[in-house]
Short mmCIF file of C-alpha atoms in Angstrom, two decimals:
data_model
loop_
_atom_site.label_atom_id
_atom_site.label_comp_id
_atom_site.label_asym_id
_atom_site.label_seq_id
_atom_site.Cartn_x
_atom_site.Cartn_y
_atom_site.Cartn_z
CA MET A 1 50.19 29.17 67.73
CA GLY A 2 48.44 32.20 66.32
CA LYS A 3 45.01 32.21 64.74
CA MET A 4 45.07 31.33 61.04
CA GLU A 5 42.64 33.24 58.85
CA ALA A 6 41.09 31.73 55.74
CA ILE A 7 42.23 32.86 52.31
CA GLU A 8 39.46 33.94 49.95
CA TYR A 9 40.25 33.75 46.25
CA LYS A 10 38.06 35.05 43.44
CA TYR A 11 38.64 35.09 39.70
CA PHE A 12 36.95 37.80 37.62
CA ALA A 13 36.85 37.56 33.82
CA PRO A 14 34.79 39.07 30.97
CA GLU A 15 31.58 37.15 30.21
CA ASN A 16 32.59 36.57 26.60
CA ARG A 17 35.52 34.40 27.75
CA LYS A 18 33.15 31.87 29.31
CA LYS A 19 31.58 30.77 26.04
CA ASN A 20 34.98 30.53 24.35
CA ASN A 21 36.60 28.55 27.17
CA GLN A 22 36.82 24.83 26.48
CA ARG A 23 38.79 23.84 29.57
CA ASP A 24 37.01 22.08 32.40
CA PHE A 25 37.71 24.67 35.09
CA ILE A 26 34.99 27.06 33.91
CA SER A 27 32.42 25.50 36.24
CA SER A 28 34.47 26.17 39.39
CA HIS A 29 32.82 28.31 42.08
CA LEU A 30 36.00 30.40 42.13
CA PHE A 31 35.33 31.79 38.68
CA ASN A 32 33.17 34.89 38.33
CA TYR A 33 32.29 35.92 34.80
CA VAL A 34 31.07 39.51 34.89
CA LYS A 35 29.97 42.18 32.47
CA MET A 36 32.81 44.48 31.50
CA PHE A 37 32.82 47.55 29.33
CA THR A 38 34.80 46.98 26.13
CA LEU A 39 36.63 49.73 24.30
CA SER A 40 38.44 49.37 20.98
CA PHE A 41 41.68 51.29 20.70
CA LEU A 42 44.28 50.91 17.94
CA GLY A 43 42.85 47.53 17.01
CA ARG A 44 42.90 46.19 20.57
CA ASN A 45 40.01 45.39 22.92
CA LEU A 46 40.30 47.02 26.34
CA TYR A 47 38.21 45.87 29.32
CA LEU A 48 36.99 48.11 32.15
CA PHE A 49 35.68 46.36 35.26
CA PRO A 50 32.60 48.38 36.31
CA LYS A 51 32.66 47.35 40.00
CA ARG A 52 36.15 48.46 40.84
CA LYS A 53 35.31 48.98 44.55
CA ILE A 54 34.93 45.19 44.92
CA LEU A 55 38.58 44.75 44.05
CA PHE A 56 39.70 47.00 46.91
CA ASN A 57 38.16 44.57 49.40
CA TYR A 58 41.09 42.22 48.72
CA ASP A 59 44.59 42.55 50.16
CA ILE A 60 46.42 41.85 46.92
CA LEU A 61 45.31 41.75 43.31
CA ILE A 62 46.58 39.41 40.61
CA PHE A 63 46.30 40.42 36.96
CA GLU A 64 47.15 38.85 33.66
CA HIS A 65 50.19 40.65 32.23
CA ALA A 66 48.22 42.08 29.33
CA LEU A 67 47.27 45.56 28.25
CA SER A 68 43.57 44.77 27.84
CA ASN A 69 42.66 45.50 31.48
CA ILE A 70 42.39 49.25 31.90
CA PHE A 71 42.29 49.04 35.71
CA ILE A 72 45.88 47.80 35.86
CA TYR A 73 47.03 51.15 34.44
CA PHE A 74 45.51 52.97 37.42
CA LEU A 75 47.31 50.68 39.83
CA ALA A 76 50.63 50.97 38.00
CA PHE A 77 50.60 54.76 37.72
CA PHE A 78 48.43 56.02 40.59
CA GLY A 79 47.45 53.16 42.88
CA THR A 80 48.79 52.12 46.26
CA LYS A 81 47.29 48.61 46.26
CA PRO A 82 49.97 45.95 45.57
CA TYR A 83 49.44 43.70 42.55
CA ILE A 84 50.99 40.51 41.16
CA LEU A 85 51.16 39.60 37.49
CA TRP A 86 50.71 36.24 35.80
CA GLY A 87 51.33 35.22 32.21
CA HIS A 88 53.88 34.31 29.58
CA GLY A 89 56.58 36.71 30.68
CA LYS A 90 57.13 37.89 27.14
CA THR A 91 55.16 38.29 23.93
CA TYR A 92 55.25 35.04 21.91
CA SER A 93 52.35 35.20 19.49
CA HIS A 94 53.22 38.40 17.64
CA LEU A 95 55.85 41.07 17.34
CA ALA A 96 54.87 43.78 19.78
CA PHE A 97 55.17 47.45 18.90
CA SER A 98 57.71 49.42 20.92
CA HIS A 99 55.07 51.50 22.75
CA VAL A 100 53.22 48.31 23.73
CA GLU A 101 56.38 46.77 25.16
CA THR A 102 57.13 50.02 27.01
CA LEU A 103 53.75 49.89 28.75
CA ARG A 104 54.18 46.19 29.57
CA ARG A 105 57.56 46.86 31.17
CA ILE A 106 56.25 49.77 33.25
CA ILE A 107 53.45 47.55 34.57
CA LEU A 108 56.01 44.79 35.20
CA LYS A 109 58.46 47.05 37.05
CA ARG A 110 55.82 48.29 39.48
CA SER A 111 54.39 44.84 40.29
CA SER A 112 55.08 42.92 43.51
CA GLY A 113 55.56 39.51 41.96
CA TYR A 114 55.08 37.37 38.87
CA PHE A 115 53.53 33.93 38.27
CA VAL A 116 55.15 32.92 34.97
CA TYR A 117 54.18 29.95 32.82
CA THR A 118 57.58 28.48 31.96
CA VAL A 119 61.31 28.54 32.71
CA GLU A 120 61.87 30.28 29.39
CA GLY A 121 59.51 33.09 30.44
CA ALA A 122 61.27 33.42 33.81
CA LYS A 123 64.66 33.79 32.10
CA TYR A 124 63.25 36.54 29.92
CA LEU A 125 61.93 38.44 32.95
CA GLU A 126 65.33 38.14 34.64
CA SER A 127 66.99 39.51 31.48
CA LEU A 128 64.90 42.66 31.97
CA GLY A 129 66.22 43.05 35.49
CA TYR A 130 63.17 41.67 37.28
CA PRO A 131 64.20 40.12 40.64
CA ARG A 132 64.36 36.31 40.53
CA SER A 133 63.07 36.21 44.13
CA GLN A 134 59.75 37.67 42.94
CA ILE A 135 59.24 35.09 40.16
CA GLN A 136 57.28 31.87 40.66
CA ILE A 137 57.40 29.37 37.76
CA LEU A 138 54.06 27.61 37.34
CA ASN A 139 54.87 25.24 34.44
CA ASN A 140 51.49 25.94 32.85
CA SER A 141 49.53 22.75 32.28
CA THR A 142 46.16 21.07 32.04
CA ASP A 143 44.79 18.19 34.09
CA VAL A 144 47.21 15.66 32.62
CA VAL A 145 46.60 13.09 35.35
CA GLY A 146 42.83 13.28 34.82
CA LEU A 147 43.25 12.85 31.07
CA GLN A 148 45.54 9.85 31.52
CA LYS A 149 43.00 8.23 33.86
CA ALA A 150 40.29 8.79 31.25
CA VAL A 151 42.51 7.21 28.57
CA ASN A 152 43.06 4.15 30.76
CA LYS A 153 39.30 3.72 31.20
CA VAL A 154 38.43 3.76 27.48
CA SER A 155 36.71 0.55 26.42
CA ARG A 156 36.64 -1.22 23.07
CA GLY A 157 32.92 -0.51 22.94
CA GLU A 158 33.50 3.25 23.17
CA ILE A 159 36.04 3.11 20.35
CA ARG A 160 33.70 1.02 18.18
CA ASN A 161 30.76 3.35 18.84
CA PHE A 162 32.79 6.39 17.84
CA LEU A 163 34.00 4.83 14.58
CA ASN A 164 30.52 3.55 13.68
CA LYS A 165 28.85 6.86 14.49
CA ASN A 166 31.21 8.70 12.16
CA LYS A 167 31.24 5.92 9.53
CA ILE A 168 35.02 5.66 9.79
CA PRO A 169 36.51 2.35 8.57
CA ASP A 170 39.00 0.52 10.77
CA SER A 171 41.60 0.70 8.02
CA ALA A 172 41.60 4.52 7.86
CA PHE A 173 44.88 6.29 8.68
CA ARG A 174 43.92 9.20 10.92
CA GLY A 175 45.42 12.39 12.29
CA THR A 176 43.67 14.83 14.66
CA PHE A 177 43.32 18.59 15.02
CA LEU A 178 42.61 19.47 18.66
CA GLY A 179 42.12 23.09 19.69
CA THR A 180 40.43 26.40 18.99
CA LEU A 181 39.09 26.67 15.44
CA THR A 182 40.75 29.88 14.26
CA ARG A 183 43.06 30.84 11.43
CA GLU A 184 45.69 31.55 14.08
CA LYS A 185 45.82 27.74 14.44
CA GLY A 186 46.09 27.23 10.66
CA ILE A 187 42.75 25.50 10.05
CA GLU A 188 42.80 26.66 6.44
CA MET A 189 45.49 24.01 5.90
CA LEU A 190 43.30 21.05 6.84
CA LEU A 191 41.39 20.60 3.58
CA PRO A 192 44.25 21.07 1.07
CA VAL A 193 46.57 18.87 3.15
CA ALA A 194 43.94 16.13 3.39
CA LYS A 195 43.39 16.17 -0.38
CA LYS A 196 47.15 16.04 -1.02
CA VAL A 197 47.73 13.13 1.37
CA GLN A 198 44.78 11.17 -0.03
CA LYS A 199 46.59 10.96 -3.38
CA ILE A 200 49.17 8.83 -1.54
CA ILE A 201 47.00 7.32 1.22
CA PRO A 202 43.41 7.10 -0.11
CA ASP A 203 41.78 6.43 3.26
CA PHE A 204 43.56 9.24 5.15
CA GLN A 205 41.29 11.26 7.42
CA ILE A 206 41.58 14.21 9.81
CA LEU A 207 39.45 14.23 12.96
CA VAL A 208 38.67 17.72 14.29
CA PHE A 209 37.81 18.50 17.92
CA GLY A 210 37.29 22.07 19.06
CA ASN A 211 35.24 25.23 18.89
CA GLY A 212 35.85 28.80 17.84
CA PRO A 213 34.96 31.60 15.45
CA ASN A 214 35.74 29.56 12.33
CA VAL A 215 33.76 26.45 13.25
CA THR A 216 31.43 26.82 10.24
CA GLU A 217 34.41 26.46 7.90
CA ILE A 218 35.03 22.99 9.33
CA ASP A 219 31.52 21.64 9.85
CA ASN A 220 30.35 21.41 6.25
CA LEU A 221 29.78 18.81 3.54
CA GLU A 222 32.94 19.59 1.54
CA MET A 223 35.12 18.84 4.54
CA ARG A 224 33.36 15.54 5.33
CA ASN A 225 33.47 14.44 1.70
CA ASN A 226 37.23 14.95 1.76
CA GLY A 227 37.85 12.97 4.93
CA ILE A 228 37.66 15.75 7.55
CA PHE A 229 35.31 14.84 10.40
CA TYR A 230 34.22 17.54 12.86
CA ASN A 231 33.30 16.08 16.26
CA GLY A 232 32.46 19.13 18.38
CA ILE A 233 34.33 20.38 21.44
CA GLY A 234 37.16 18.12 22.56
CA ASP A 235 35.99 17.39 26.09
CA ILE A 236 37.90 14.89 28.20
CA SER A 237 35.78 11.89 27.18
CA LYS A 238 36.37 12.52 23.48
CA THR A 239 40.02 13.47 23.88
CA ALA A 240 40.67 10.22 25.76
CA LEU A 241 39.77 8.28 22.61
CA LEU A 242 42.56 9.80 20.54
CA PRO A 243 45.38 7.32 21.33
CA PHE A 244 43.11 4.56 19.95
CA ILE A 245 41.74 6.29 16.85
CA SER A 246 44.56 8.61 15.75
CA LYS A 247 48.27 8.30 14.97
CA PHE A 248 49.30 11.93 15.51
CA LEU A 249 48.08 15.48 16.25
CA PHE A 250 48.13 17.89 13.32
CA ILE A 251 48.25 21.49 14.58
CA PRO A 252 49.51 23.57 11.61
CA LYS A 253 50.50 26.51 13.83
CA GLY A 254 49.80 28.24 17.14
CA ILE A 255 50.89 25.47 19.53
CA GLY A 256 49.78 26.13 23.11
CA LEU A 257 48.52 23.83 25.86
CA VAL A 258 47.88 21.09 23.31
CA ALA A 259 51.59 20.36 23.81
CA VAL A 260 50.75 19.13 27.32
CA ASP A 261 47.76 17.14 26.05
CA SER A 262 50.05 15.35 23.59
CA PHE A 263 52.16 14.01 26.47
CA ALA A 264 49.13 12.52 28.21
CA LEU A 265 47.90 11.03 24.93
CA GLY A 266 51.28 9.71 23.82
CA LEU A 267 50.83 11.24 20.36
CA PRO A 268 53.40 13.28 18.41
CA ILE A 269 52.53 16.72 17.05
CA LEU A 270 53.06 17.81 13.46
CA THR A 271 53.36 21.59 13.21
CA ASN A 272 55.09 24.55 11.57
CA LYS A 273 58.69 25.20 12.54
CA ASP A 274 58.66 28.94 11.83
CA ASP A 275 55.68 30.03 13.92
CA ASN A 276 55.72 32.32 16.98
CA TYR A 277 54.26 29.96 19.56
CA ALA A 278 52.83 30.26 23.01
CA PRO A 279 55.31 29.45 25.81
CA GLU A 280 54.16 25.82 26.12
CA PHE A 281 55.93 25.01 22.87
CA ALA A 282 59.13 25.04 24.93
CA TYR A 283 57.96 21.75 26.49
CA LEU A 284 58.36 19.99 23.12
CA GLU A 285 61.55 18.57 21.62
CA PRO A 286 61.60 18.59 17.80
CA GLU A 287 62.29 15.16 16.34
CA GLU A 288 61.60 13.56 19.74
CA ASN A 289 57.97 14.31 20.51
CA CYS A 290 57.06 16.62 17.66
CA ILE A 291 57.84 17.02 13.97
CA THR A 292 58.21 20.47 12.42
CA CYS A 293 58.37 21.56 8.81
CA GLU A 294 57.79 24.59 6.61
CA TYR A 295 54.26 25.97 6.49
CA SER A 296 53.17 24.53 3.16
CA VAL A 297 50.70 21.92 1.92
CA GLU A 298 53.47 19.92 0.25
CA LYS A 299 55.71 19.78 3.33
CA PHE A 300 52.88 18.81 5.68
CA ALA A 301 51.65 16.12 3.29
CA SER A 302 55.16 14.72 2.95
CA LYS A 303 55.58 14.46 6.73
CA ILE A 304 52.19 12.75 7.13
CA ALA A 305 53.16 10.22 4.47
CA SER A 306 56.33 9.50 6.43
CA PHE A 307 54.22 8.81 9.55
CA PHE A 308 52.24 6.26 7.54
CA ASN A 309 55.42 4.47 6.48
CA LEU A 310 56.79 4.13 10.03
CA LYS A 311 56.80 0.55 11.28
CA ARG A 312 56.78 1.54 14.97
CA ASP A 313 55.22 4.18 17.19
CA PHE A 314 56.96 7.51 16.76
CA PHE A 315 57.38 8.12 20.47
CA ALA A 316 56.04 7.37 23.91
CA VAL A 317 56.01 9.90 26.75
CA SER A 318 55.37 9.32 30.43
CA VAL A 319 54.30 12.20 32.63
#
């Protein structure tokens, strides 16, 4: 049997992603957050890795299938080093301009393989003529098993401490926003929806877990006075409490990996049916483990009122 050599893996990312990353893998020794030069071009941020020679020490390079990394252009057009792509497979979150899609397809065509998030993304790549033999479906996820274990370990004392700390009465009917606090997630809907629902259900409250550029819009007196309670970043210990203190997840738009979290928590998601989602939305089945409606205060409030009137749990999911 021949000698087996060790595989060395390193992940390089811009430093600014570290402070915005709420997932628990950021402390891994594999992850290297480095300074990168940032250029703005046509409204997009482009990153240039200053120590490009380091990359040539590796046999194969893996890049996110995005146009923000300038180095990938050199590989696609002039380089001889093989590279593999990873990502969605197609653009979900916005309608891409034709020249952007042209560049993405050139980079795709000259790659040696693709780690794609979902089956839906793989089908799209195949529709472009990309060889199925070079596609590996990852089924993008979070640490669902770890979250479920944390849920199973939650004690009555932890639940009581959380409710007392936030002065939340046992009788309150609660929903939860879990995710990045940006307008791309629809956080501007939280306050008007809460006020509308409280006309029907006076003790309705929305718990908010997350971080992001719009955090100051959430963490203020007006929000708390209207039943919206900001509780900081949704780490695993806080997220594990949700099945015991919340009836559903309210993510107005921009569904991503929270879809996977909802399975581990056994909570349905209320969201907008007309949004352009991340690929993980494909994991959900409307009317089975999520409820969708038009993006309006009235429609969201109506759906939340219907949750309140249900006599049984909306759904249960095993992973």
